[in-house]
Short mmCIF file of C-alpha atoms in Angstrom, two decimals:
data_model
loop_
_atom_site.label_atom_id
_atom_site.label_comp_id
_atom_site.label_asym_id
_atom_site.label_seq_id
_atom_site.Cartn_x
_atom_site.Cartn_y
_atom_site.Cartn_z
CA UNK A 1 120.50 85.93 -55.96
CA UNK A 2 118.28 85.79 -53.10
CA UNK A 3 115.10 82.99 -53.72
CA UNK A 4 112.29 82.32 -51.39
CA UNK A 5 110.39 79.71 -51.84
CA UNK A 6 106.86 78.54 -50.53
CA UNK A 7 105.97 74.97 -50.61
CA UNK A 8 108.17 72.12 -49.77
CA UNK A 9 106.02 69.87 -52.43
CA UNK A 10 107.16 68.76 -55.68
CA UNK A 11 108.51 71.80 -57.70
CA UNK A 12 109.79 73.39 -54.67
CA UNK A 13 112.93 71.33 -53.63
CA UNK A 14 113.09 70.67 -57.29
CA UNK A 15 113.62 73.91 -58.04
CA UNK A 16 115.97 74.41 -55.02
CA UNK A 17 118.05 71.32 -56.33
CA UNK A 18 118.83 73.42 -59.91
CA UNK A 19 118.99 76.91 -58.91
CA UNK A 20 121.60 75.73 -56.15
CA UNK A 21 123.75 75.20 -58.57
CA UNK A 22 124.08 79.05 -59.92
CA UNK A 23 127.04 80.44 -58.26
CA UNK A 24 125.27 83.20 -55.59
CA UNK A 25 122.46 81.99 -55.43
CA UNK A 26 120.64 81.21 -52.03
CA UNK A 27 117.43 79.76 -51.64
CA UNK A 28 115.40 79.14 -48.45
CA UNK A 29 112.53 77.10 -48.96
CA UNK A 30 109.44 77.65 -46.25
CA UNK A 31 106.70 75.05 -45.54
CA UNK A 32 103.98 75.14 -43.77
CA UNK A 33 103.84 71.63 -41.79
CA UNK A 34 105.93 71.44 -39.46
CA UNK A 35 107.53 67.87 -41.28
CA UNK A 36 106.98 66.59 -44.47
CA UNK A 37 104.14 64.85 -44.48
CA UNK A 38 104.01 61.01 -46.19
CA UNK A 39 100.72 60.87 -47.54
CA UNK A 40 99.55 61.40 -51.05
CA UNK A 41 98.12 58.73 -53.36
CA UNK A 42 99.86 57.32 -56.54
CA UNK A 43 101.35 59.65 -59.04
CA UNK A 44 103.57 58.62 -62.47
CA UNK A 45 106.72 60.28 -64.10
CA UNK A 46 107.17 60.02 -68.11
CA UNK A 47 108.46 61.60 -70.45
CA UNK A 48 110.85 64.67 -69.63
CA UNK A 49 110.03 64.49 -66.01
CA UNK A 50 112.13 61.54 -66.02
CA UNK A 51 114.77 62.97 -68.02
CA UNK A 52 115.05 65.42 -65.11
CA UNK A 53 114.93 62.49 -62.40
CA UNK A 54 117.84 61.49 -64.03
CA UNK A 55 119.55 64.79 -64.19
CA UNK A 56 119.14 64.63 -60.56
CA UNK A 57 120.42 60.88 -59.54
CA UNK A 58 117.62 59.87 -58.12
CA UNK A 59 116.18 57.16 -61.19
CA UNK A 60 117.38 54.29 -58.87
CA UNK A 61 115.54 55.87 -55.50
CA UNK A 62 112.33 56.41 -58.03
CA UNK A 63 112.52 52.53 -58.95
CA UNK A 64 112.88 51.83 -55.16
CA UNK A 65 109.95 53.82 -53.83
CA UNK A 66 107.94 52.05 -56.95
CA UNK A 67 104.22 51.12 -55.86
CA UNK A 68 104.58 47.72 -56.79
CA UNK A 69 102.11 47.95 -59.16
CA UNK A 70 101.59 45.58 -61.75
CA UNK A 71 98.80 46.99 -64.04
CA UNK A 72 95.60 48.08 -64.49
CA UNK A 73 92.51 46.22 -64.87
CA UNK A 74 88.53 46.55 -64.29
CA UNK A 75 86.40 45.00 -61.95
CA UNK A 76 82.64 43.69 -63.38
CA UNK A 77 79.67 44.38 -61.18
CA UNK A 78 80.14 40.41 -59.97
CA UNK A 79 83.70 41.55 -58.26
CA UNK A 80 85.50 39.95 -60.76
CA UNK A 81 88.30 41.55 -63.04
CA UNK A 82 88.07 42.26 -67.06
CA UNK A 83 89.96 44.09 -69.16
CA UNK A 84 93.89 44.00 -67.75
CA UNK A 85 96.37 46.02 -69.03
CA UNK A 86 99.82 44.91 -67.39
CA UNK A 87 103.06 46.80 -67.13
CA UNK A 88 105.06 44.95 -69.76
CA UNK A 89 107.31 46.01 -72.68
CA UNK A 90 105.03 46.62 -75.93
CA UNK A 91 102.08 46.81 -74.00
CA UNK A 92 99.89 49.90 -73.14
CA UNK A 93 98.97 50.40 -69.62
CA UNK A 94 97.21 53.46 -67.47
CA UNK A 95 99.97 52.62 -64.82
CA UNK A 96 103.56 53.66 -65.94
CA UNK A 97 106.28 51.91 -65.17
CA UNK A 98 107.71 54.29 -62.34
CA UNK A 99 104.72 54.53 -60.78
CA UNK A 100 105.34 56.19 -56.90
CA UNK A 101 103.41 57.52 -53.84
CA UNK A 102 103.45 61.63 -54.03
CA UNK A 103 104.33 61.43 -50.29
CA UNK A 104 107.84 59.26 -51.44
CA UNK A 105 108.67 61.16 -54.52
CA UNK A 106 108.27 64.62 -52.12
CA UNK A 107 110.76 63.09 -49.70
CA UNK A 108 113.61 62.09 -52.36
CA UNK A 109 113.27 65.49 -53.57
CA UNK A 110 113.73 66.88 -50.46
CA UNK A 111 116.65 64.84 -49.16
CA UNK A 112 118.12 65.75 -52.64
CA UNK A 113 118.32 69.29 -52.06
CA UNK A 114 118.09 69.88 -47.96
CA UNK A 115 121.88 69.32 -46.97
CA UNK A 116 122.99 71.92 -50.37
CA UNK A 117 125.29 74.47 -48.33
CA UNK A 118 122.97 77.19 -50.24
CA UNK A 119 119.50 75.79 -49.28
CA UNK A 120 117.78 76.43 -46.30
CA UNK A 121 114.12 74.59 -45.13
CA UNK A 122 111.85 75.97 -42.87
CA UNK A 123 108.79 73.95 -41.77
CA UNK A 124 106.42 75.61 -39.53
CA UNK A 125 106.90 78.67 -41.51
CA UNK A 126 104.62 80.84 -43.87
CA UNK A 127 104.67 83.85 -45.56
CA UNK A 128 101.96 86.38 -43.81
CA UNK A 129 102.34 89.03 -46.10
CA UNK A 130 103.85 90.38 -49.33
CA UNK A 131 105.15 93.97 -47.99
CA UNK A 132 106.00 95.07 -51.32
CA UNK A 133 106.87 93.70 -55.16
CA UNK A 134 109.33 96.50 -56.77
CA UNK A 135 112.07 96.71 -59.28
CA UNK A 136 114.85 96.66 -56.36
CA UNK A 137 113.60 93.25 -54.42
CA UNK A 138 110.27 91.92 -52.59
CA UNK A 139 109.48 92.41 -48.73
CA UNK A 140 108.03 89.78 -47.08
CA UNK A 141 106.68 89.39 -43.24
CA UNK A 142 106.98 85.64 -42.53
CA UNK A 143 104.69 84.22 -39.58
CA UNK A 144 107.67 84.08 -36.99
CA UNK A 145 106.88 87.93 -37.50
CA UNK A 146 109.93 88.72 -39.41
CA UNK A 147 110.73 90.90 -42.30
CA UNK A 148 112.85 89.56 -44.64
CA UNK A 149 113.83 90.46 -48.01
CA UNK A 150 114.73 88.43 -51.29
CA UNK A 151 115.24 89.05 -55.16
CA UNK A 152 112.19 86.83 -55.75
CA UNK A 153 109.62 85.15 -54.58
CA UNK A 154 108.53 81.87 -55.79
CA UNK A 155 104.80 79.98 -55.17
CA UNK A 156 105.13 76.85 -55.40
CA UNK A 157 102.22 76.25 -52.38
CA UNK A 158 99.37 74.31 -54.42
CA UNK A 159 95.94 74.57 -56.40
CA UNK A 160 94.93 77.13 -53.75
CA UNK A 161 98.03 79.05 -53.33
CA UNK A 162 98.00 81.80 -50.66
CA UNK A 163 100.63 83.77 -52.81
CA UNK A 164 98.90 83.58 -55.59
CA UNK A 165 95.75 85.03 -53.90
CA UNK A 166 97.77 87.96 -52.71
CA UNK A 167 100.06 88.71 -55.44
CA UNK A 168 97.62 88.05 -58.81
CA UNK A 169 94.10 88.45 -60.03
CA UNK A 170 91.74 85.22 -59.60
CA UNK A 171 92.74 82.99 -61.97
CA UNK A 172 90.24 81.00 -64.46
CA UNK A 173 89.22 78.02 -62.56
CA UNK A 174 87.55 75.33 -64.43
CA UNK A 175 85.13 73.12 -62.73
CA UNK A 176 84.93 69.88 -64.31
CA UNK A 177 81.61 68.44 -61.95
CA UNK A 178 83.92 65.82 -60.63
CA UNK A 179 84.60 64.79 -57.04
CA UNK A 180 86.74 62.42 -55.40
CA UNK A 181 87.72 61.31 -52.18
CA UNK A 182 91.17 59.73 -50.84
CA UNK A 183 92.47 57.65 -48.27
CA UNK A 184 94.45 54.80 -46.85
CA UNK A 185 93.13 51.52 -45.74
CA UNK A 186 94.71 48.81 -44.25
CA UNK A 187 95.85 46.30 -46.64
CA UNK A 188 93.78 42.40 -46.65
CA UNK A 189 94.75 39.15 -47.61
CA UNK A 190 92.61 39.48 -50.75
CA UNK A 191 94.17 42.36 -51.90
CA UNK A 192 96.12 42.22 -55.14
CA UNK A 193 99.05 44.38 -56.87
CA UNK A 194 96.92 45.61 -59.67
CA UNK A 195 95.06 49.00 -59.88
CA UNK A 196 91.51 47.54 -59.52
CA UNK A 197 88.64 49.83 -60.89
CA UNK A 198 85.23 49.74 -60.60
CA UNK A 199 82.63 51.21 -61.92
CA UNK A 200 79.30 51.36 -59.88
CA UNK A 201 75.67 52.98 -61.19
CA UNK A 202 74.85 56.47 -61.31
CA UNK A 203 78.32 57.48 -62.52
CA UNK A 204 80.66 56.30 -59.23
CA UNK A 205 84.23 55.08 -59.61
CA UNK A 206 85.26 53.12 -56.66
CA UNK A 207 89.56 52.14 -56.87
CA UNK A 208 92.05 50.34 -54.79
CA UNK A 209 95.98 51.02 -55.59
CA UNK A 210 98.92 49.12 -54.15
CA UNK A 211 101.65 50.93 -52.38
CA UNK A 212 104.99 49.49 -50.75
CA UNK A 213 103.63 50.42 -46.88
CA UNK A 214 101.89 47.37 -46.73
CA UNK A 215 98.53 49.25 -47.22
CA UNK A 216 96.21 50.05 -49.61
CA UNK A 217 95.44 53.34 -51.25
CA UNK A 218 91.23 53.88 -52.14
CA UNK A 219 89.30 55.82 -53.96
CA UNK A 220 85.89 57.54 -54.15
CA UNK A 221 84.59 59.55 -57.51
CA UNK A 222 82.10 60.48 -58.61
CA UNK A 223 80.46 62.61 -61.34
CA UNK A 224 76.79 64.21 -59.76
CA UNK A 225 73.85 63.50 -62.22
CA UNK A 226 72.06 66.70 -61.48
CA UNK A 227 72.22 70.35 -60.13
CA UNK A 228 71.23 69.02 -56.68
CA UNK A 229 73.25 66.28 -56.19
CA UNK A 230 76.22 68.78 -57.31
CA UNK A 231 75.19 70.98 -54.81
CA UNK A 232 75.38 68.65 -52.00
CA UNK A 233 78.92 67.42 -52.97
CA UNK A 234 80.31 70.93 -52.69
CA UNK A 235 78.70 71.85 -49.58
CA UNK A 236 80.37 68.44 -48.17
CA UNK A 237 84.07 69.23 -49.90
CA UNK A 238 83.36 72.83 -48.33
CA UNK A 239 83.32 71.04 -44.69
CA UNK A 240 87.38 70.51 -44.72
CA UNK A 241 87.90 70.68 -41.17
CA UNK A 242 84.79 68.43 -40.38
CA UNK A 243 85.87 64.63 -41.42
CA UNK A 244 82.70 63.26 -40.11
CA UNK A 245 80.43 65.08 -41.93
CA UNK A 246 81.90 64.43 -44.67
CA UNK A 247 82.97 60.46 -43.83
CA UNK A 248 78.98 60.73 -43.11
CA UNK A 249 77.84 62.23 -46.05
CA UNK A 250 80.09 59.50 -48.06
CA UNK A 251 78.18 56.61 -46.47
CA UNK A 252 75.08 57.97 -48.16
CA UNK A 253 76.28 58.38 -51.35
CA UNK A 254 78.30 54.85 -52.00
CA UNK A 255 76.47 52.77 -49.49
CA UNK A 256 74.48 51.03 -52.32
CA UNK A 257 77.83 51.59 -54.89
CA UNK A 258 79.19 47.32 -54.04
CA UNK A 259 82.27 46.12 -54.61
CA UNK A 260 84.42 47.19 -51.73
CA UNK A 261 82.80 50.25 -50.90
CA UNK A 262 81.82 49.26 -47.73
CA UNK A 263 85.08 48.18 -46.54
CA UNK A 264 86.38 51.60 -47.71
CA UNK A 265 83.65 53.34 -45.95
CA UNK A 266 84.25 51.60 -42.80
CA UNK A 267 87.65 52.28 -43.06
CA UNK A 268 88.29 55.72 -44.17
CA UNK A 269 86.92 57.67 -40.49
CA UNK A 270 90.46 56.46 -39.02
CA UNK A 271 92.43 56.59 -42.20
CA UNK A 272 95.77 58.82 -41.33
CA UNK A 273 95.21 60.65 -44.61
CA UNK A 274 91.55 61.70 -45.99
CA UNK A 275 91.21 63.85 -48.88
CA UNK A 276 87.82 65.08 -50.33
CA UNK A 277 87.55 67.47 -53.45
CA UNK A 278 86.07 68.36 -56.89
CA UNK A 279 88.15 68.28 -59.38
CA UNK A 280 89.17 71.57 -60.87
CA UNK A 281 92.00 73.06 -63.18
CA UNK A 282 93.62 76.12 -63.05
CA UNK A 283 94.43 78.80 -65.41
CA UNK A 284 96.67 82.03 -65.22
CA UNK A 285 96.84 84.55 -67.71
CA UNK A 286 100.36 85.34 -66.55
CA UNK A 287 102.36 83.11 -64.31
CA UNK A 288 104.23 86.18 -62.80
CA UNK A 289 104.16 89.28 -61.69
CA UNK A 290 107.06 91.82 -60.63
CA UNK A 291 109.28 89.71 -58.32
CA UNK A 292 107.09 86.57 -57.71
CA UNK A 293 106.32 83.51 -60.16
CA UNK A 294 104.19 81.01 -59.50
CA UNK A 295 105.12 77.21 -60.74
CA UNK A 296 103.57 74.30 -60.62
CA UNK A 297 99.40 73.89 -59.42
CA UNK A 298 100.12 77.18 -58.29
CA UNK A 299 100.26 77.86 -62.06
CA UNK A 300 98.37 75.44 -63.78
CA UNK A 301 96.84 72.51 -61.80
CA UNK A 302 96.04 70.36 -64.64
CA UNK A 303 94.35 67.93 -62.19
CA UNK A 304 94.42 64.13 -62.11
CA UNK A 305 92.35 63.29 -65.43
CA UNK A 306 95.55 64.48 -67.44
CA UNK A 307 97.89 62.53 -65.68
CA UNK A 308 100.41 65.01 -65.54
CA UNK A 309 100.45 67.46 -62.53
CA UNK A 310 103.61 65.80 -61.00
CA UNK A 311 105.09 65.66 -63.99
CA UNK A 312 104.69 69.26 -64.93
CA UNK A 313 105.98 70.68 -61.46
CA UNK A 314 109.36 68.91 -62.21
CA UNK A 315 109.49 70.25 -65.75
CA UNK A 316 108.70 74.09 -65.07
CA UNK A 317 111.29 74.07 -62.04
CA UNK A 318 114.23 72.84 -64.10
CA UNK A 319 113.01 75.00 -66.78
CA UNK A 320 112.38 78.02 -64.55
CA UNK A 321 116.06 76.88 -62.89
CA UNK A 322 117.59 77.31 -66.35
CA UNK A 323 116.60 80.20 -67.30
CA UNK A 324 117.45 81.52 -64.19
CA UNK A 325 120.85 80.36 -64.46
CA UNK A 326 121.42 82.36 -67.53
CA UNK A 327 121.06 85.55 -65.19
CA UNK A 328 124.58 87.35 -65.89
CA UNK A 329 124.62 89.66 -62.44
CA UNK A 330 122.86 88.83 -59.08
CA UNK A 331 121.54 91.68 -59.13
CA UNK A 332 120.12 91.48 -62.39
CA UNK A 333 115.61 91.64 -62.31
CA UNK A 334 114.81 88.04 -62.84
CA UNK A 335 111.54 89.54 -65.61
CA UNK A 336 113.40 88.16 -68.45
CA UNK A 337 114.29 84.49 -67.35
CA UNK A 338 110.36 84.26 -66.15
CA UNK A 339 109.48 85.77 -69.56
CA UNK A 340 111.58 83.06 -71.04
CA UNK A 341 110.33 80.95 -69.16
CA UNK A 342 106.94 81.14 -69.88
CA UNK A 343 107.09 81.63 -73.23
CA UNK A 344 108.83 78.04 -73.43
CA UNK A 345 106.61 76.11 -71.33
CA UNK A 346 103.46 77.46 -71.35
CA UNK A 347 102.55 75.84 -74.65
CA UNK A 348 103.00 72.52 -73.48
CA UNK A 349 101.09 73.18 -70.15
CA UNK A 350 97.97 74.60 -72.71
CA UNK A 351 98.39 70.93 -74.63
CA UNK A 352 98.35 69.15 -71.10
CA UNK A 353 95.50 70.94 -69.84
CA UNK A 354 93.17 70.29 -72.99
CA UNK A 355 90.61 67.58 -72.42
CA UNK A 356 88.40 65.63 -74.76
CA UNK A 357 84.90 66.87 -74.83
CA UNK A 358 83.91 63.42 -73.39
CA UNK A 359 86.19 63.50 -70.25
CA UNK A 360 85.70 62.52 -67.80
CA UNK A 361 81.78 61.78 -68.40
CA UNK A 362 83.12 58.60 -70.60
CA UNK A 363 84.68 56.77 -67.53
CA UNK A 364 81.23 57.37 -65.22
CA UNK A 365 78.65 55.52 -66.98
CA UNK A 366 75.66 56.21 -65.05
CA UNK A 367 73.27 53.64 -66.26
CA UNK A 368 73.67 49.79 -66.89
CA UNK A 369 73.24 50.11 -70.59
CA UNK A 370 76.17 52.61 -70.41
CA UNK A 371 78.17 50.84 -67.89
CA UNK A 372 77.67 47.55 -70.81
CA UNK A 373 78.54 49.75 -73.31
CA UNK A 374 81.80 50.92 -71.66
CA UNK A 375 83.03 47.37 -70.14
CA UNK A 376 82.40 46.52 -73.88
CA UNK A 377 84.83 49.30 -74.66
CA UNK A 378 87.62 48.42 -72.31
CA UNK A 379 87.67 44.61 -72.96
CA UNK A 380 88.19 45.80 -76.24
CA UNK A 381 90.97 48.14 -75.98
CA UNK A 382 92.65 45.94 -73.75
CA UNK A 383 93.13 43.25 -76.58
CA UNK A 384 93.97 45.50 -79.15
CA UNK A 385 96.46 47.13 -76.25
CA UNK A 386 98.62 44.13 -75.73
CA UNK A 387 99.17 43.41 -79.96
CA UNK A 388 102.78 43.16 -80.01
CA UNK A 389 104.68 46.09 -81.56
CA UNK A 390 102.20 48.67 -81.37
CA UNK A 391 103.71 51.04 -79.71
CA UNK A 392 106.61 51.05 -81.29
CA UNK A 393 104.41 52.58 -84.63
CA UNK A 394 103.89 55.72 -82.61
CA UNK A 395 106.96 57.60 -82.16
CA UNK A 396 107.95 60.96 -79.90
CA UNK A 397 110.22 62.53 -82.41
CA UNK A 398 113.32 63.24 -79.44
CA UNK A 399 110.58 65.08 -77.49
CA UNK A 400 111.19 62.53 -74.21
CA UNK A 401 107.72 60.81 -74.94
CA UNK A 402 105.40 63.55 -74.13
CA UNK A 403 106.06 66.61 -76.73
CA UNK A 404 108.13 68.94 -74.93
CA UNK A 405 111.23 69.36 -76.33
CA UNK A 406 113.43 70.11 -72.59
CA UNK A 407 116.14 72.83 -72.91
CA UNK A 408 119.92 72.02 -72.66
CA UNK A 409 121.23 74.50 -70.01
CA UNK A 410 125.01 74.17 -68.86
CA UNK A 411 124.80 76.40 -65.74
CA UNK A 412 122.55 72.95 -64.57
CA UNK A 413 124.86 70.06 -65.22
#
C-alpha cells in the first residue's frame, strides 16, 4: 500500500509510525517548511492519547520535554495570584501532568517515525494538485512538478487544509467570537512556573506559560463586546502576512488591559513565533472521500477551549492505522477501513466538540461586577478542587480517562 501524507504535524508522523508497521506498506510524508519548525504553545495528552504515547515508547521523552509547569492559578487585578490549582495527586488542575510544547511533542513524533526503512519525509514539498480520485489509485502533481501516484491520500495539513479545499465541500465552520494571539517572550526574573491568568475588563484574558527554553510563552484573548469591535478583530487576523499591523492593532486593544500586557506588547514585534486568530471549529459531514481522508484539524479542529485537538490527532491516526492494518491485499480500496474508521471515532470527536452554552463567554467577564463574580467562582472551586479523594469518586469505566474506548489491533503491536 502506497500512503501519501500531507502535514508533518501531529497525526502525520503518528500515523506514519503505525501504518509502517503493515507489511507493504510505504508512506512518504510531505511538509511544507522546509524543517520542522519548534514553535507552538503548550498542549496536554490524557486519556487514550497517552495510551498511544506509550504504544509508541516515547512516555519517558513526553516527561522530558515536560513544560515545567506546576499549576494553574489566577492573577487579581492588584497582580497578585488567587485561586491555585497545583499539579498534585488527588487534586484537580487545568494543567495535566504531561503538559508539553506542540513544537517538542511534533519533533518526538517525527524522530519516532523518520529513520522507518518504509517512511519517507519531504520538507519543502506540497501537493499542487489532486489529478484524479478513482477506484484504481489517486494522481497527484507535487510542487517539484512531479506526478506521482499512491493508493491514498491522507490530509493531515491543519484547520485550513489545502486538501481538504480541493478534494471536499466547505465544511461547517463554527465561529465562536473568540480571538487570541500567541507568542514567545523572553523569560524575567519574576517569572514563575505556574500558568498565570488574568483576567482584564471588557472580556480580555491576558496568560503567561512556562516552557523548558528558558522563555516564556504569552497570551492575548479576547471575546469582542459588539458587532464592531468583531469586525475589527477579523480584519486584523485577516492581515497574516502583515505582523505590524496587527502587533499595532494589539497595542490598541490591551494597552489599558494591566498586568503584564505591556511587557507582552513590547515584546511580541520580535517574538520568533506570533500567532493571531479567532477561534473556530470545524465540522465535516464525511471525513473522506474516494482515495483521500482527512484526520486530525483537517477533520475536526475542536479548537483550544476543549482541550483536546492534540489529543484527538494521535487517537484518529492509530485508529485510522488500525483499521488500515486489517486491509487483507495491497491492493485492496482502503473505503472500508475509513468507513470503519469513522464510524468508531467520530462519536467521540461529536462529544469533544460539544461546548457548554456558556463557553467561553464564562471565562471573559467583561465588567467588574462580573469579573467579582467569577474570581468569586474560581477561589471557590479551587478549595473544593484540592478536598482529598475527590477524584477518585469519579471513575472512567476502562475508557483511558476520557470516554473512548481505543481498539486492540495486533497488526500495531
Amino acid at each position: 500500500m502506497r500512503v501519501l501524507v500531507s502535514g508533518a504535524g501531529i497525526s502525520g508522523p503518528t500515523l506514519a509510525y503505525f501504518l509502517a508497521k503493515k507489511p507493504g506498506a510505504h508512506i512518504t510524508v510531505l511538509e511544507k517548511s522546509h524543517a520542522l519548525l519548534p514553535y507552538g504553545q503548550n498542549i496536554d495528552l490524557e486519556g487514550s492519547a497517552l495510551t498511544v504515547i506509550q504504544k509508541m515508547g516515547l512516555l519517558d521523552e513526553l516527561r522530558r520535554w515536560n513544560t515545567t509547569e506546576k499549576g494553574t492559578q489566577f492573577i487579581d487585578p492588584n497582580g497578585q495570584p488567587f485561586a491555585p490549582f497545583p499539579v498534585k495527586k488527588g487534586h484537580a488542575s487545568p494543567t495535566s501532568e504531561f503538559e508539553i510544547l506542540r513544537g517538542d511533542l511534533a519533533r518526538i513524533l517525527y524522530d519516532s517515525a523518520k529513520d522507518l526503512p518504509n517512511v519517507d519525509f519531504r520538507f519543502g514539498t506540497t501537493i499542487q494538485e489532486v489529478i484524479s480520485n478513482d477506484n484504481d489509485n489517486i494522481k497527484v502533481r507535487l510542487s517539484d512538478g512531479k506526478v506521482h501516484q499512491y493508493d491514498l491520500l491522507v490530509a493531515a495539513d491543519g484547520q485550513w487544509s489545502r486538501i481538504r479545499k480541493h478534494c471536499f465541500p466547505p465544511p461547517r465552520i463554527i465561529d465562536l467570537g473568540m480571538h487570541t494571539v500567541y507568542c514567545t517572550i523572553p523569560r524575567t526574573d519574576h517569572d514563575n512556573d505556574w500558568w498565570n491568568i488574568y483576567h482584564a475588563l471588557g472580556s480580555r484574558v491576558i496568560s503567561l506559560r512556562p516552557d523548558p527554553h528558558g522563555t516564556v510563552r504569552a497570551a492575548l484573548i479576547c471575546m469582542p463586546l459588539n458587532d464592531d469591535e468583531n469586525a475589527a478583530w477579523l480584519a486584523a487576523s485577516s492581515s497574516k502576512n502583515d505582523r505590524q499591523t496587527q502587533v499595532d492593532f494589539l497595542r490598541t486593544q490591551f494597552a489599558d488591559a494591566g498586568w503584564e500586557a505591556q511587557r507582552i506588547l513590547a515584546s511580541m514585534g520580535e517574538a520568533p513565533d506570533f500567532y493571531f486568530h479567532n477561534v473556530q471549529q470545524i465540522k465535516m459531514s464525511r471525513w473522506s472521500q474516494g482515495r483521500v481522508i482527512c484526520i486530525g484539524d483537517a477533520a475536526h479542529a475542536p479548537t483550544p477551549l476543549t482541550g483536546m485537538g492534540t489529543s484527538l490527532a494521535i487517537i484518529g491516526a492509530y485508529v485510522l492505522a488500525g483499521e488500515l492494518s486489517k486491509l487483507n491485499t495491497d491492493d485492496e480500496h482502503p473505503s472500508q477501513a475509513m468507513a470503519a474508521y469513522e464510524e468508531i471515532f467520530r462519536p467521540f470527536v461529536e462529544k469533544c466538540q460539544k461546548l457548554p452554552y456558556f463557553v467561553p463567554g464564562i471565562v471573559h467577564p467583561a465588567t467588574v461586577w462580573k469579573r467579582y463574580l467569577f474570581q468569586c467562582f474560581m477561589s471557590l472551586l479551587s478549595k473544593i478542587a484540592a478536598i482529598p479523594g475527590l477524584l477518585s469518586l469519579v471513575g472512567d469505566n476502562g475508557k483511558g480517562g476520557d470516554g473512548f474506548s481505543l481498539p486492540a489491533y495486533p497488526g500495531l503491536e
